CSV table of C-alpha atoms in Angstrom, one decimal:
chain,number,residue,atom,x,y,z
E,1,MET,CA,56.9,65.9,47.4
E,2,ASP,CA,58.5,64.0,50.3
E,3,LYS,CA,57.5,60.4,51.0
E,4,SER,CA,55.5,61.1,54.1
E,5,LYS,CA,53.3,63.7,52.4
E,6,PHE,CA,52.9,61.5,49.4
E,7,ASP,CA,51.9,58.6,51.6
E,8,ALA,CA,49.2,60.7,53.3
E,9,VAL,CA,47.8,62.0,50.0
E,10,PHE,CA,48.0,58.5,48.4
E,11,SER,CA,45.9,56.9,51.1
E,12,ILE,CA,43.2,59.5,50.8
E,13,ILE,CA,43.1,59.2,47.0
E,14,SER,CA,43.1,55.4,47.2
E,15,ALA,CA,40.2,55.3,49.7
E,16,THR,CA,38.1,57.8,47.7
E,17,LEU,CA,38.8,55.9,44.5
E,18,VAL,CA,37.8,52.6,46.1
E,19,GLU,CA,34.5,54.1,47.2
E,20,ARG,CA,33.8,55.4,43.6
E,21,ILE,CA,34.7,52.0,42.1
E,22,ALA,CA,32.4,50.2,44.5
E,23,THR,CA,29.6,52.5,43.7
E,24,GLU,CA,30.1,52.5,39.9
E,25,LEU,CA,30.5,48.7,39.7
E,26,ASN,CA,28.1,47.8,42.5
E,27,LEU,CA,30.9,46.0,44.4
E,28,SER,CA,31.6,45.6,48.1
E,29,ASP,CA,34.5,47.7,49.4
E,30,LYS,CA,36.7,44.5,49.6
E,31,GLU,CA,35.9,43.6,45.9
E,32,ALA,CA,36.6,47.2,44.9
E,33,ILE,CA,40.0,47.2,46.7
E,34,ILE,CA,40.9,43.9,44.9
E,35,GLU,CA,39.9,45.4,41.6
E,36,LEU,CA,42.0,48.6,42.2
E,37,TYR,CA,45.0,46.9,43.6
E,38,SER,CA,45.2,44.5,40.7
E,39,SER,CA,45.1,47.2,38.1
E,40,HIS,CA,48.0,48.7,36.2
E,41,LEU,CA,46.6,52.1,37.1
E,42,TYR,CA,47.3,51.4,40.7
E,43,GLU,CA,50.9,50.5,39.9
E,44,PHE,CA,51.3,53.9,38.3
E,45,LEU,CA,49.4,55.7,41.0
E,46,GLU,CA,51.7,54.3,43.6
E,47,GLN,CA,54.7,56.0,42.0
E,48,GLU,CA,54.8,59.7,43.1
E,49,GLU,CA,56.9,60.6,40.0
E,50,THR,CA,54.1,59.7,37.6
E,51,LYS,CA,52.0,62.6,39.1
E,52,LEU,CA,48.8,60.6,38.7
E,53,TRP,CA,47.9,61.6,42.2
E,54,GLN,CA,47.3,65.1,40.9
E,55,TYR,CA,44.2,64.0,38.9
E,56,SER,CA,40.7,64.2,40.2
E,57,THR,CA,39.0,61.1,41.5
E,58,GLU,CA,36.6,61.3,38.6
E,59,LYS,CA,39.5,61.3,36.1
E,60,LEU,CA,41.2,58.4,37.9
E,61,LEU,CA,37.9,56.4,37.9
E,62,GLU,CA,37.6,57.1,34.1
E,63,MET,CA,41.1,55.8,33.6
E,64,PHE,CA,40.4,52.7,35.8
E,65,LEU,CA,37.2,51.9,33.9
E,66,GLU,CA,39.0,52.3,30.6
E,67,GLU,CA,41.7,49.9,31.7
E,68,ARG,CA,39.1,47.4,33.1
E,69,ASN,CA,37.0,47.5,29.9
E,70,ASN,CA,39.6,47.8,27.2
E,71,GLY,CA,42.8,46.7,28.8
E,72,ASN,CA,44.5,50.1,28.1
E,73,ILE,CA,45.2,53.2,30.1
E,74,ARG,CA,45.0,56.4,28.2
E,75,PHE,CA,46.9,59.2,30.0
E,76,PRO,CA,45.5,62.7,29.7
E,77,GLN,CA,47.4,65.1,27.6
E,78,VAL,CA,48.6,68.0,29.7
């Protein structure tokens, strides 16, 4: 995927994931953004070649919460 397409998809995924984090953890949008941006999951999500952007928001939220609670990210087996 070329960079401009990825950037468009990435911004939508990030915004949706922030909303889900805010709802799940009862945080403000700003707090949810800080939580997401400081995660290792976000570092991987930023990289198009990891293909994490292909996962559903629910799966990304599950991965985010696992990292937040356990300090580990478990990547789904495909």
